[in-house]
Coordinates of C-alpha atoms in Angstrom, one line a residue:
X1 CA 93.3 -31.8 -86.1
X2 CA 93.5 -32.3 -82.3
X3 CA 90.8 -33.9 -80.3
X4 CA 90.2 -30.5 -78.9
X5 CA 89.9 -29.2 -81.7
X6 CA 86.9 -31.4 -82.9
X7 CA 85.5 -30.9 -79.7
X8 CA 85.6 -27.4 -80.0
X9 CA 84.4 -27.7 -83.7
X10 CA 81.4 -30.0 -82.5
X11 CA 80.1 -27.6 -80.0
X12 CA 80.0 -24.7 -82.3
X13 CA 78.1 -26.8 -84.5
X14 CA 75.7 -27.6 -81.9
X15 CA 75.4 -24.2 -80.7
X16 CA 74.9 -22.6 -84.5
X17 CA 72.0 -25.7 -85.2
X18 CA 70.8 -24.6 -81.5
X19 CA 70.7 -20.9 -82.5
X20 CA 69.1 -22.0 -86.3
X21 CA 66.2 -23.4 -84.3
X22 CA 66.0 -20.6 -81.9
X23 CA 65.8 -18.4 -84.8
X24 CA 63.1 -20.5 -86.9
X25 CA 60.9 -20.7 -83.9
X26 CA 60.8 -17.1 -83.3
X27 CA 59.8 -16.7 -86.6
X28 CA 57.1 -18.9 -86.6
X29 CA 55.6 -17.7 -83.7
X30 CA 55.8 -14.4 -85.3
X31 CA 54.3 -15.9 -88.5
X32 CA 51.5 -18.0 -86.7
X33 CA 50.8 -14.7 -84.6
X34 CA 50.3 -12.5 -87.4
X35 CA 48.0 -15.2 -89.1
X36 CA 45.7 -15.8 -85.9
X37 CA 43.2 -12.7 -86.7
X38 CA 42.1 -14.9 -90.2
X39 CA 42.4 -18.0 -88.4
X40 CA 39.7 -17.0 -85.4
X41 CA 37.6 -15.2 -88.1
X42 CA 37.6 -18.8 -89.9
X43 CA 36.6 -20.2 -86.8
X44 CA 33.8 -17.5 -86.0
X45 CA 32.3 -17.8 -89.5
X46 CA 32.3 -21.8 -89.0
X47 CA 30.4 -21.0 -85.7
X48 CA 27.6 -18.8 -87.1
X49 CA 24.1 -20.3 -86.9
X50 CA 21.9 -22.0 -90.5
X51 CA 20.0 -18.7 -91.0
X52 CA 23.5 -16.6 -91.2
X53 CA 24.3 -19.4 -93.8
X54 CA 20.6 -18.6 -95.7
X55 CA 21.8 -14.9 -95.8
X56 CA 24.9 -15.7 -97.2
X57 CA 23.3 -17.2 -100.7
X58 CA 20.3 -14.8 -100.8
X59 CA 19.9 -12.1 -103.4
X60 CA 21.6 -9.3 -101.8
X61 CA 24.2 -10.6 -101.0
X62 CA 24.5 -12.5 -104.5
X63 CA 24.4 -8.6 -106.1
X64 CA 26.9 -7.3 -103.6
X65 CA 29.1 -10.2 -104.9
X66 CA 28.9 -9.2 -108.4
X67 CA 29.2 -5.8 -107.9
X68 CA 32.8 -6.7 -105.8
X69 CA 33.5 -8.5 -109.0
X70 CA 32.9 -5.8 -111.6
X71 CA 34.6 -3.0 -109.7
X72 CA 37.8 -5.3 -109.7
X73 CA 37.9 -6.1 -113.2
X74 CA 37.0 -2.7 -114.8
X75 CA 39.6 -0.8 -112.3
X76 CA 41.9 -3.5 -112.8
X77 CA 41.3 -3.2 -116.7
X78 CA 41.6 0.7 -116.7
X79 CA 44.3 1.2 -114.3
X80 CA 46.2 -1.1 -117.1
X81 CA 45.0 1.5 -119.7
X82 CA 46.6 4.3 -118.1
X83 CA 49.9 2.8 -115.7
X84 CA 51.3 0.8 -118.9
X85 CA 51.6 3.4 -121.5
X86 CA 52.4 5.8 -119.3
X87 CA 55.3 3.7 -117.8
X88 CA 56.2 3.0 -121.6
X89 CA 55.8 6.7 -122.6
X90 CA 58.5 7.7 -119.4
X91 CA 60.8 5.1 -120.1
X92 CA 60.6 3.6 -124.0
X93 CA 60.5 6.9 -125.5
X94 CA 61.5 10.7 -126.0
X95 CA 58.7 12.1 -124.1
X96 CA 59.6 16.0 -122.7
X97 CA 59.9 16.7 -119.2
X98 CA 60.3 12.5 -118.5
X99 CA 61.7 12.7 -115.0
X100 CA 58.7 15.7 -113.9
X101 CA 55.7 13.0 -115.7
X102 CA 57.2 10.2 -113.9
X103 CA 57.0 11.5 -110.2
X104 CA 53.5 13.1 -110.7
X105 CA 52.5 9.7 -112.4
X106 CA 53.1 8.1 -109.2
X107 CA 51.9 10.7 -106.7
X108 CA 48.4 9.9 -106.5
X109 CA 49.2 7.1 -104.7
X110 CA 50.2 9.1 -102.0
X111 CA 46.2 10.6 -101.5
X112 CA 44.4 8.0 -100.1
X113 CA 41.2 7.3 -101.8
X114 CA 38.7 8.2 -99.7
X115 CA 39.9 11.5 -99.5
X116 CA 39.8 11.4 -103.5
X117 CA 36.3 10.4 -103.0
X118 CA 34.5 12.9 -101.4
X119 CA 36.5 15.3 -103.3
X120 CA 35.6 13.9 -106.6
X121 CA 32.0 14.4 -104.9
X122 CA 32.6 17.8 -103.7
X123 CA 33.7 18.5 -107.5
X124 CA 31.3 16.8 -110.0
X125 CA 28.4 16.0 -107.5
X126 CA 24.7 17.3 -108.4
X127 CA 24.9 20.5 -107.1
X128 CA 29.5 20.5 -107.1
X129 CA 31.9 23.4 -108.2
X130 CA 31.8 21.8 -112.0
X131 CA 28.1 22.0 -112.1
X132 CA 27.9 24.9 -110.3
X133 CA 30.4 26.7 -112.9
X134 CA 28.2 25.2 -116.0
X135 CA 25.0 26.5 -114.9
X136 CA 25.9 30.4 -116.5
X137 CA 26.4 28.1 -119.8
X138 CA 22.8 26.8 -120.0
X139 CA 24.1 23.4 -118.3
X140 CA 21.9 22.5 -115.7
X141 CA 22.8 19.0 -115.2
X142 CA 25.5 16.9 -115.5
X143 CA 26.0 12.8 -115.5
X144 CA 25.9 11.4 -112.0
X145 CA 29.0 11.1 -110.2
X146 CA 27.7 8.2 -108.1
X147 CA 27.3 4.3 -108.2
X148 CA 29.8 2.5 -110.3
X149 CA 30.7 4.6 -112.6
X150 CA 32.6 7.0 -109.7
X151 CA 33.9 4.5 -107.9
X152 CA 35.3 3.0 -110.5
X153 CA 37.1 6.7 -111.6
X154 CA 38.0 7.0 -107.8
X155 CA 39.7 3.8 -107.7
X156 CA 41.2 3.9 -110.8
X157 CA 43.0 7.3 -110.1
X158 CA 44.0 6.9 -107.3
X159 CA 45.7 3.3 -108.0
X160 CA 46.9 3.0 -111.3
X161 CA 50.1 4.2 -109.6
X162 CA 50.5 0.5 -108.0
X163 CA 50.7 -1.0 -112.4
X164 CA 52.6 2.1 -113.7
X165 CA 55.4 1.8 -110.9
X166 CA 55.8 -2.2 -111.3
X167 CA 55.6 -1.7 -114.9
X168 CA 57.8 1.3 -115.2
X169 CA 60.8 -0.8 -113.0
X170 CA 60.1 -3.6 -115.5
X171 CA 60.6 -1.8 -118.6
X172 CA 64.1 -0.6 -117.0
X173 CA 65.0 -4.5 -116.6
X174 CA 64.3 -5.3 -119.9
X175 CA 67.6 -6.5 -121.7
X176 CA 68.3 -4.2 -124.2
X177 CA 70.1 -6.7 -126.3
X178 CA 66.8 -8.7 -127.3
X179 CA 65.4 -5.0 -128.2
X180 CA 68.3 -4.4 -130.7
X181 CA 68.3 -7.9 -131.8
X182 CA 64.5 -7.4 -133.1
X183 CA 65.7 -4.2 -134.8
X184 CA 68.1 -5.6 -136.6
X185 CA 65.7 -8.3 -138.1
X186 CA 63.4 -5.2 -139.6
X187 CA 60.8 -5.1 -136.5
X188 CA 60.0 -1.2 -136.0
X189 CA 60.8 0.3 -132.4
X190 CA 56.9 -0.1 -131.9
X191 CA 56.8 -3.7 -133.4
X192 CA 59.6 -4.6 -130.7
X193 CA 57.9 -3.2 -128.3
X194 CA 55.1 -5.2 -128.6
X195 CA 56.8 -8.1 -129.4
X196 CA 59.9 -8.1 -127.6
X197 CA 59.6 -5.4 -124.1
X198 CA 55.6 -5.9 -123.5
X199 CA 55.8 -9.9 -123.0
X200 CA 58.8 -9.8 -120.9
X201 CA 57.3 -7.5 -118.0
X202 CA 54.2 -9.1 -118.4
X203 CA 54.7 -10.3 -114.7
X204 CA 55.3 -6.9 -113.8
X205 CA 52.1 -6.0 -115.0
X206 CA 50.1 -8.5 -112.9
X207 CA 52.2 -7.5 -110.0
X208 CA 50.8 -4.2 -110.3
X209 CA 47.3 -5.3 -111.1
X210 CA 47.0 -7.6 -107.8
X211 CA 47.8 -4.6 -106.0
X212 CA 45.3 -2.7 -107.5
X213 CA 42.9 -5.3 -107.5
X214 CA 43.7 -5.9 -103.4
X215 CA 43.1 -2.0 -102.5
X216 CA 39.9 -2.0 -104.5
X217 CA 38.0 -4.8 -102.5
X218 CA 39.7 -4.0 -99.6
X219 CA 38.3 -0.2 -99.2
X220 CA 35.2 1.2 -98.0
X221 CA 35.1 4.5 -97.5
X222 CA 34.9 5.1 -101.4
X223 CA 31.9 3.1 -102.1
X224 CA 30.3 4.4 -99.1
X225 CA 31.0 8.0 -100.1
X226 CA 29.6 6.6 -104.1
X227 CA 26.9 5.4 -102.7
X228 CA 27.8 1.9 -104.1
X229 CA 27.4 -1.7 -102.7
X230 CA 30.6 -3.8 -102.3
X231 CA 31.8 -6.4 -99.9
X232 CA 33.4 -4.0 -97.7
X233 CA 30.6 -1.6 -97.7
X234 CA 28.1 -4.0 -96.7
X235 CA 30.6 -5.4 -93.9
X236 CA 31.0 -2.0 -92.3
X237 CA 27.2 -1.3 -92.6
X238 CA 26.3 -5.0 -91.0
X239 CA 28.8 -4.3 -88.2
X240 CA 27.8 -0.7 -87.3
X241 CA 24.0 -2.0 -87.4
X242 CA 24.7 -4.3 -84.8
X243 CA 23.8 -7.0 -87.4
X244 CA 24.2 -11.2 -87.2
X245 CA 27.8 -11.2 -85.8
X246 CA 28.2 -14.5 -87.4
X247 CA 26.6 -13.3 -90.9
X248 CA 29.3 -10.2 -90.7
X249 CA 32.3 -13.5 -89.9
X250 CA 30.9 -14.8 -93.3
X251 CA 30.8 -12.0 -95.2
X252 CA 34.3 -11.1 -94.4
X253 CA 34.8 -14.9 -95.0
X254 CA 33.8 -15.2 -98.7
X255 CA 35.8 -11.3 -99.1
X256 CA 38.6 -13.3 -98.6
X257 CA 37.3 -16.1 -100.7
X258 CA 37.5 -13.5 -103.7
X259 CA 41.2 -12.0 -102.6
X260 CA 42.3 -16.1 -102.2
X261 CA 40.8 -16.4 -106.1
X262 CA 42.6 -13.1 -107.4
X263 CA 45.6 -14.4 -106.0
X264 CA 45.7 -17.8 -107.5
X265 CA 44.7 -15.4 -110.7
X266 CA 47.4 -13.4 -110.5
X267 CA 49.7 -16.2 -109.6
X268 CA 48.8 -18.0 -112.8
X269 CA 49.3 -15.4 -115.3
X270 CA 52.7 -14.6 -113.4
X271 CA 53.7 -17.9 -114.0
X272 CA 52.8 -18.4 -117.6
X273 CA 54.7 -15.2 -118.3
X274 CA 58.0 -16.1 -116.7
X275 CA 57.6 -19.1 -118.9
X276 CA 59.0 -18.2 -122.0
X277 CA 61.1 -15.1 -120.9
X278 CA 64.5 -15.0 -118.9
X279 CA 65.1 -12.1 -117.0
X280 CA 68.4 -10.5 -116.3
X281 CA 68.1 -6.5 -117.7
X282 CA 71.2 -5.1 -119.0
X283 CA 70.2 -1.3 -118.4
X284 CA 67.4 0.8 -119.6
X285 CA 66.2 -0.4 -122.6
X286 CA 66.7 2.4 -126.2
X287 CA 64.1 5.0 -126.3
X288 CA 61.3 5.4 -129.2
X289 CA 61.6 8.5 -131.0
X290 CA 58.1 9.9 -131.0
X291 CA 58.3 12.6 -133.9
X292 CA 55.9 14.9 -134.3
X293 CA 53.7 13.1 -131.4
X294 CA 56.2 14.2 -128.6
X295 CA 54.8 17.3 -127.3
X296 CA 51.0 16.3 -128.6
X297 CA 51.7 12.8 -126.1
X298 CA 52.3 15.2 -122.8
X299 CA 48.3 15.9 -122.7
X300 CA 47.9 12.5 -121.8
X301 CA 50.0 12.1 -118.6
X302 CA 49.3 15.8 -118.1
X303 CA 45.4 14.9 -118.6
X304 CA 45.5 12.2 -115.4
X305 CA 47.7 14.6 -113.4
X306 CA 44.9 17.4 -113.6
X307 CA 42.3 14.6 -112.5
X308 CA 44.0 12.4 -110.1
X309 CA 45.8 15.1 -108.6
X310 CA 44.9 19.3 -109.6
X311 CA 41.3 18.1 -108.8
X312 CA 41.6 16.4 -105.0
X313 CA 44.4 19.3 -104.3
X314 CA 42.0 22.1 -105.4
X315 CA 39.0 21.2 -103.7
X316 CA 40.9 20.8 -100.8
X317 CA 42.4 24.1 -101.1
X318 CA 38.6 25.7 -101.9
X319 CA 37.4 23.7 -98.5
X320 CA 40.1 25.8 -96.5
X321 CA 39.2 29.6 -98.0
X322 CA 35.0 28.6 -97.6
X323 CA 33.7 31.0 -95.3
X324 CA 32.4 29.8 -91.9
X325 CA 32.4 28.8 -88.1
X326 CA 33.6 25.6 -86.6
X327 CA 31.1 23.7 -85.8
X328 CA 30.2 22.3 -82.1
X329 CA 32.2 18.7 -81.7
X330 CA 34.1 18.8 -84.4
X331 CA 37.6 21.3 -83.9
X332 CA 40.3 19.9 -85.6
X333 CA 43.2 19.9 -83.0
X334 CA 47.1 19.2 -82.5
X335 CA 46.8 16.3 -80.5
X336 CA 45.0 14.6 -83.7
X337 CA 48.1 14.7 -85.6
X338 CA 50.2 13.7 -82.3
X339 CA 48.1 10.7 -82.1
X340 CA 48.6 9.6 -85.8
X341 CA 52.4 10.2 -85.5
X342 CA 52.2 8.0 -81.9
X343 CA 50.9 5.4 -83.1
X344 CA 52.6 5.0 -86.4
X345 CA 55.9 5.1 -84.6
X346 CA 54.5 2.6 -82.2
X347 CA 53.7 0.3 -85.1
X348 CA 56.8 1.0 -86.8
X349 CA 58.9 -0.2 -84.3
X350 CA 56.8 -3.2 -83.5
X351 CA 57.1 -4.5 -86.9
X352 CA 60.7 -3.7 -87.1
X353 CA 61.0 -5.7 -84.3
X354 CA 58.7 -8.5 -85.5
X355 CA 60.1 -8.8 -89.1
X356 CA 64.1 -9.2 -87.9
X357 CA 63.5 -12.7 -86.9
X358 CA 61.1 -13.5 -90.0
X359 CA 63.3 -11.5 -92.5
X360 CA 66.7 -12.8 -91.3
X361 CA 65.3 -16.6 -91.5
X362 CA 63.7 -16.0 -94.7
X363 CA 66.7 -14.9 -96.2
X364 CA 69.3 -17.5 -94.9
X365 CA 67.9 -20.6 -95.1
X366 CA 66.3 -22.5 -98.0
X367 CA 63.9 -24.9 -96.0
X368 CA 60.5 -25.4 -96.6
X369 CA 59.6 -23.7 -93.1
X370 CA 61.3 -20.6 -93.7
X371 CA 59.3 -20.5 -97.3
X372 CA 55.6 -21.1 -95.2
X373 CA 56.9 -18.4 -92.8
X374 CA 57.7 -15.9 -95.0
X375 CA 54.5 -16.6 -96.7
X376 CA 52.3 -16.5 -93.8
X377 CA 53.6 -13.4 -92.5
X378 CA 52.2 -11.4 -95.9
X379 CA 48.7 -12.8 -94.7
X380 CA 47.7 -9.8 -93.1
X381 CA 48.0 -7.8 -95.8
X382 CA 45.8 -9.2 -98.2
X383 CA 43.0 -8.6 -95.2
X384 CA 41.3 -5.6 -95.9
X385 CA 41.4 -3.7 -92.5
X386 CA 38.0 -3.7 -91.6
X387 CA 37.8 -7.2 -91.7
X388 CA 40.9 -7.7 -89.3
X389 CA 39.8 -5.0 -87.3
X390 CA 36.7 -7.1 -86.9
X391 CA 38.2 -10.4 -86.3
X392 CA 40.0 -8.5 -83.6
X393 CA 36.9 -7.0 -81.8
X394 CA 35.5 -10.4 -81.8
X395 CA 38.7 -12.3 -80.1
X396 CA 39.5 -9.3 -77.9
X397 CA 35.5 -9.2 -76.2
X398 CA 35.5 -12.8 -76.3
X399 CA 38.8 -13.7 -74.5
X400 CA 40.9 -10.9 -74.0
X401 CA 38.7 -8.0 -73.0
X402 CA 41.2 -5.8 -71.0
X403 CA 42.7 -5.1 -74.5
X404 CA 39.6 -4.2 -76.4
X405 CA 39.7 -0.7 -77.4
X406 CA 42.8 -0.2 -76.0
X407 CA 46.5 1.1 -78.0
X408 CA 48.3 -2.3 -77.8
X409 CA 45.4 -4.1 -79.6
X410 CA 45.0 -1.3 -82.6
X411 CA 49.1 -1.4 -82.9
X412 CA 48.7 -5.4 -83.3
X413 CA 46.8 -4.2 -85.5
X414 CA 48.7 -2.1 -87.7
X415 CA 51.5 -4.4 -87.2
X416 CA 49.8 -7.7 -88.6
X417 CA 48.7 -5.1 -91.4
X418 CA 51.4 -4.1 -92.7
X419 CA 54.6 -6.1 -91.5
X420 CA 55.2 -7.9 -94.8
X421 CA 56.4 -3.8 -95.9
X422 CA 59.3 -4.4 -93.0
X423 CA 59.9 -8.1 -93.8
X424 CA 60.4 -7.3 -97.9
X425 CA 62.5 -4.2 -96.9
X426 CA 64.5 -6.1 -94.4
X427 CA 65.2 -9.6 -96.1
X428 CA 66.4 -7.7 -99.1
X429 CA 68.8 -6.0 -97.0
X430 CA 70.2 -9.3 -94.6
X431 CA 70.1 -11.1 -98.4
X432 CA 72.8 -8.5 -99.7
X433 CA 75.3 -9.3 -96.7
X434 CA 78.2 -11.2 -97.2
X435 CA 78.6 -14.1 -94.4
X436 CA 82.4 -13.8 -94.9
X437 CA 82.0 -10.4 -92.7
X438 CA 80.0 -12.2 -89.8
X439 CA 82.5 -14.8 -90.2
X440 CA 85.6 -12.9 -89.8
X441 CA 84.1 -11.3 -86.8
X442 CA 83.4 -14.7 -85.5
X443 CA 87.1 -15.5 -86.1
X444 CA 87.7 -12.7 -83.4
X445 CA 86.2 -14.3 -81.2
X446 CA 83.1 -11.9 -81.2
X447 CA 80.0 -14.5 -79.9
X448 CA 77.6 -14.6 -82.5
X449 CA 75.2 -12.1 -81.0
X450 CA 78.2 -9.6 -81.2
X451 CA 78.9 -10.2 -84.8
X452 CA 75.4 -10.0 -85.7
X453 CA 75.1 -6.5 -83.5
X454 CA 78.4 -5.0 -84.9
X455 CA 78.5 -5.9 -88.2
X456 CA 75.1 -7.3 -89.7
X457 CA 72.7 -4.6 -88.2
X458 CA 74.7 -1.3 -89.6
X459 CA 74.8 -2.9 -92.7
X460 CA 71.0 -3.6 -93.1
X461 CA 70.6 -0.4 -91.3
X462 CA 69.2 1.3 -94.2
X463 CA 67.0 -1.6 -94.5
X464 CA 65.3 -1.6 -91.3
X465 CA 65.1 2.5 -91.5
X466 CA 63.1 2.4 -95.3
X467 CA 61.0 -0.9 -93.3
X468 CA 60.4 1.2 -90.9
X469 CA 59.2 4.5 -92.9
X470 CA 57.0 2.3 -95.1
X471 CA 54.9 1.1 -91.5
X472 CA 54.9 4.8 -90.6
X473 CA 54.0 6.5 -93.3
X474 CA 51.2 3.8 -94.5
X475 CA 50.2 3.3 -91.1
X476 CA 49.2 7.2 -91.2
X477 CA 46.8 6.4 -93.8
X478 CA 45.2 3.1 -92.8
X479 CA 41.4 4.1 -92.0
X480 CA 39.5 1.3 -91.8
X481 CA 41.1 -0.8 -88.9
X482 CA 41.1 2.5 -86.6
X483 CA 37.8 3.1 -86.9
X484 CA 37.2 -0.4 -85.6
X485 CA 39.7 -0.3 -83.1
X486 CA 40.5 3.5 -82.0
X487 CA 40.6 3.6 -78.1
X488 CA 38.2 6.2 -76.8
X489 CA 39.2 9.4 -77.1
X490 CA 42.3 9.0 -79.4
X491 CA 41.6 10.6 -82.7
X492 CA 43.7 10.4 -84.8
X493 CA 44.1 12.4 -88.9
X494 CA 41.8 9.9 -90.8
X495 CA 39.6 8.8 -88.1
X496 CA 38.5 13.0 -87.7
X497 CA 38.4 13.2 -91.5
X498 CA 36.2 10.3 -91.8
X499 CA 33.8 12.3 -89.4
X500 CA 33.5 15.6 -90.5
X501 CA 33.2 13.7 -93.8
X502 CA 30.3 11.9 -92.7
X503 CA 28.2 14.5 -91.1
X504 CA 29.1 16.9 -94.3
X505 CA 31.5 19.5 -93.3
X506 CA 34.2 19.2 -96.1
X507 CA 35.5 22.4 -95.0
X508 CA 36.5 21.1 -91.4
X509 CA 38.1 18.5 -93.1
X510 CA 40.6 20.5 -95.6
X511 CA 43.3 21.0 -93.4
X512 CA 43.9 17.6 -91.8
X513 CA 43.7 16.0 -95.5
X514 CA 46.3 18.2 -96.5
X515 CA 48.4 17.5 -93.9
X516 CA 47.6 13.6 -93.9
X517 CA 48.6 13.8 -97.7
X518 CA 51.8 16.4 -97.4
X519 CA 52.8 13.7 -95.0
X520 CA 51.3 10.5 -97.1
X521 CA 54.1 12.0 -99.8
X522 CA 57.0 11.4 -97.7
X523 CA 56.6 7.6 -98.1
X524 CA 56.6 8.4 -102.5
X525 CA 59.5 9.9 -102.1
X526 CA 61.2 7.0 -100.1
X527 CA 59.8 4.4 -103.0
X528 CA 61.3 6.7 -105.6
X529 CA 64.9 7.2 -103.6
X530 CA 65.0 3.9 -102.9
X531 CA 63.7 2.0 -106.0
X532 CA 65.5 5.3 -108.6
X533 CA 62.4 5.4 -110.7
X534 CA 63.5 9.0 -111.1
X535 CA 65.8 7.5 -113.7

């Protein structure tokens, strides 16, 4: 090798380490920026005066912590009951129609629970169309939909979709050679299921449960419409009274407190499950043969398909064809739907943006830094909204106010949100490229900016396009930080549901829930494309 050669060798190296730190910088200002709505509501809560502190231990706010607590473990506990067996029912076994009771399995995740809610109310309320239609049978009361018991149904219906889908794509990793090999030493197909199948996605499992546990604390608009007391009920209520600002900072402080524990939870049982099992599926694993149980065991996923989604779609439907005018203030109108799509694009493409330099440094190097980085930048979404539309109302007034209820601040927003959907989406997609292909373009004499333009971006192109449909398509749904941080005047689909809802005219709100949820479907049908649980 000529001198010129190693010159030319030891400048490329210096520009490819110069680039590495470019790269890894970017992504930690990313990172750090995404965390900064947690870190300045840390700071606010460490600001608030001793009596905030008294409220924080007194009595009410002691109960509201239980309640948080039980509404966790019993949805978490029931969405087990019904996601496991019926991901084991649509993959383990014979079950008619499998493919039809595995898409509407997973579509109640596309209603957003809220809107399952006040349905649910609508329905089996005091004076509802259920009691309504038992009153010419001599039934002229029914069991209360309200308090725990309903928000527990609502959040259990409308989430058990998060443990059936991980499940169900566990079950179909399961090596089917450990199955057989149980057979063969006399277990029964049910016996090696147990054994064998149930341990191994186990981790699956609590993936699904974390999820479900995440969405439950992090919602309000159910246990406001259940008339119910949780964390994020009395957050919302303290902020819209105008209450202690630093009393609402540590509220939202010790929410997180109980997301940072459910975590470490989750984490823990995760961990003691990959213990003793190996992954490394071999195709779907052999079906059960369900005898004479086969048609009988449709009623139950055609049971939760009535309830999670024949109920919410009906009343819906019975809201549109109720007789009456449109009331003064609140005509549902085009540009509603325009703003939603607006500023989900807008957020779309900001975390597409935000995630490339995050995602791509994630995924090629092994360091320490680019493991805190990838970590911090799923902060966000373990925040319930409300509280990071909060945080946000309290920086932006305090330093920033030019921003404060304006588009850029509510797409932060969204983008801090829901970014780790485009970073997961993205670093899958830059992980599954081959660096001899960047190479070789190197190698003709394409600069590394041109490589990475022609030949690494249109093959993580369909990547960045699902990364980008997740942020849209969620981003239509997300209610709580829009309340908080709508700009005046820009209504958008949930923000005008959420207020005919409140002032009581379900009918006014039939039409834009359908929509919301026609369009909420789109992103199912992406997860189900893209992840083949349509097996």
């Amino acid at each position: 090798m000529t001198v010129r050669d190693r010159l030319i060798g030891l400048a490329e190296f210096g520009d490819e380490r110069r680039r590495h730190r470019a790269i890894a910088a970017l992504a930690t200002c990313f990172a750090l920026l995404v965390a900064s709505p947690v870190i300045w509501m840390v700071v606010r809560a460490l600001g608030a005066p001793p009596d905030a502190f008294a409220l924080l231990v007194s009595p009410g706010t002691l109960q509201v912590l239980v309640n948080s607590v039980v509404v966790i473990a019993a949805v978490s506990a029931f969405s087990v009951l019904i996601g496991v067996p019926l991901a084991v029912l649509t993959v383990q076994t014979d079950l008619p129609f499998g493919r039809f009771w595995t898409v509407t399995a997973a579509l109640p995740l596309v209603i957003p629970e809220y809107i399952g809610a006040f349905a649910f109310a609508s329905a089996f309320g005091p004076h509802g169309a259920f009691a309504d239609a038992l009153v010419p049978l001599g039934v002229t009361s029914i069991p209360t939909i309200y308090g725990l018991q309903g928000t527990v149904i609502v959040f259990t219906l409308f989430t058990y979709p998060y443990v059936f889908l991980t499940t169900r794509a566990g079950l179909l990793s399961v090596d089917e050679t450990l199955v057989e090999a149980a057979r063969t030493l006399d277990r029964s197909s049910i016996g090696a299921l147990r054994e064998i199948v149930l341990p191994q996605v186990l981790p699956a499992i609590s993936a699904g449960v974390l999820l479900t546990a995440l969405d439950s604390l992090a919602d309000f608009g159910t246990p406001a419409i259940m008339h119910y007391d949780t964390f994020m009920r009395q957050i919302y209520v303290q902020y819209n009274n105008y209450a202690q600002p630093g009393y609402t900072a540590l509220l939202s402080m010790e929410l997180l407190v109980v997301v940072a524990v459910v975590l470490v939870l989750e984490s823990r049982v995760s961990g003691d499950a990959n213990a003793g099992f190996s992954g490394g599926g071999s195709g779907r694993p052999g079906s059960v043969r369900l005898g004479r149980w086969r048609w009988p065991a449709t009623l139950f996923p055609a049971a939760v398909a009535v309830l999670a989604i024949g109920v919410p779609l009906a009343i819906l439907v019975k809201w549109h064809y109720r007789t009456g005018t449109t009331y003064a203030g609140f005509a549902f109108h085009l540009s509603d739907v325009l703003h939603s799509v607006e500023v989900s694009a807008l957020a779309a493409v900001a975390a597409l943006v935000a995630s490339l330099p995050v995602a791509y440094y994630a995924a090629r190097s092994d360091s320490p830094l680019s493991t805190v980085v990838d970590r911090v930048s799923y902060v966000g979404y373990a925040v319930p909204g409300l509280v990071l539309g909060i945080s946000l109302v309290y920086f932006g007034t305090a330093f920033v106010p030019a921003l404060y209820q304006t588009l850029p601040m509510l797409v932060f927003a969204y983008v801090v949100r829901f970014l780790p959907q485009a970073v997961g989406s993205v670093r899958s997609s830059f992980l599954q490229v081959d660096d001899t292909l960047t190479e070789a373009a190197r190698t003709l004499e394409h600069s590394p900016l041109a490589a990475f333009r022609r030949v690494t971006i249109p093959l993580v192109a369909p990547g960045l396009a699902a990364g980008a449909a997740l942020v849209f398509l969620t981003t239509m749904k997300e209610l709580q930080a829009t309340l908080v941080l709508q700009p005046t005047g820009f209504r958008t689909l949930v923000t005008y549901i959420w207020k005919v809802q409140e002032a009581g005219y379900y009918s006014e709100a039939a039409i834009p829930a359908l929509v919301l949820v026609g369009v909420s479907a789109l992103s199912m049908l992406v997860l189900l494309a893209r992840e083949r649980y349509d097996v």
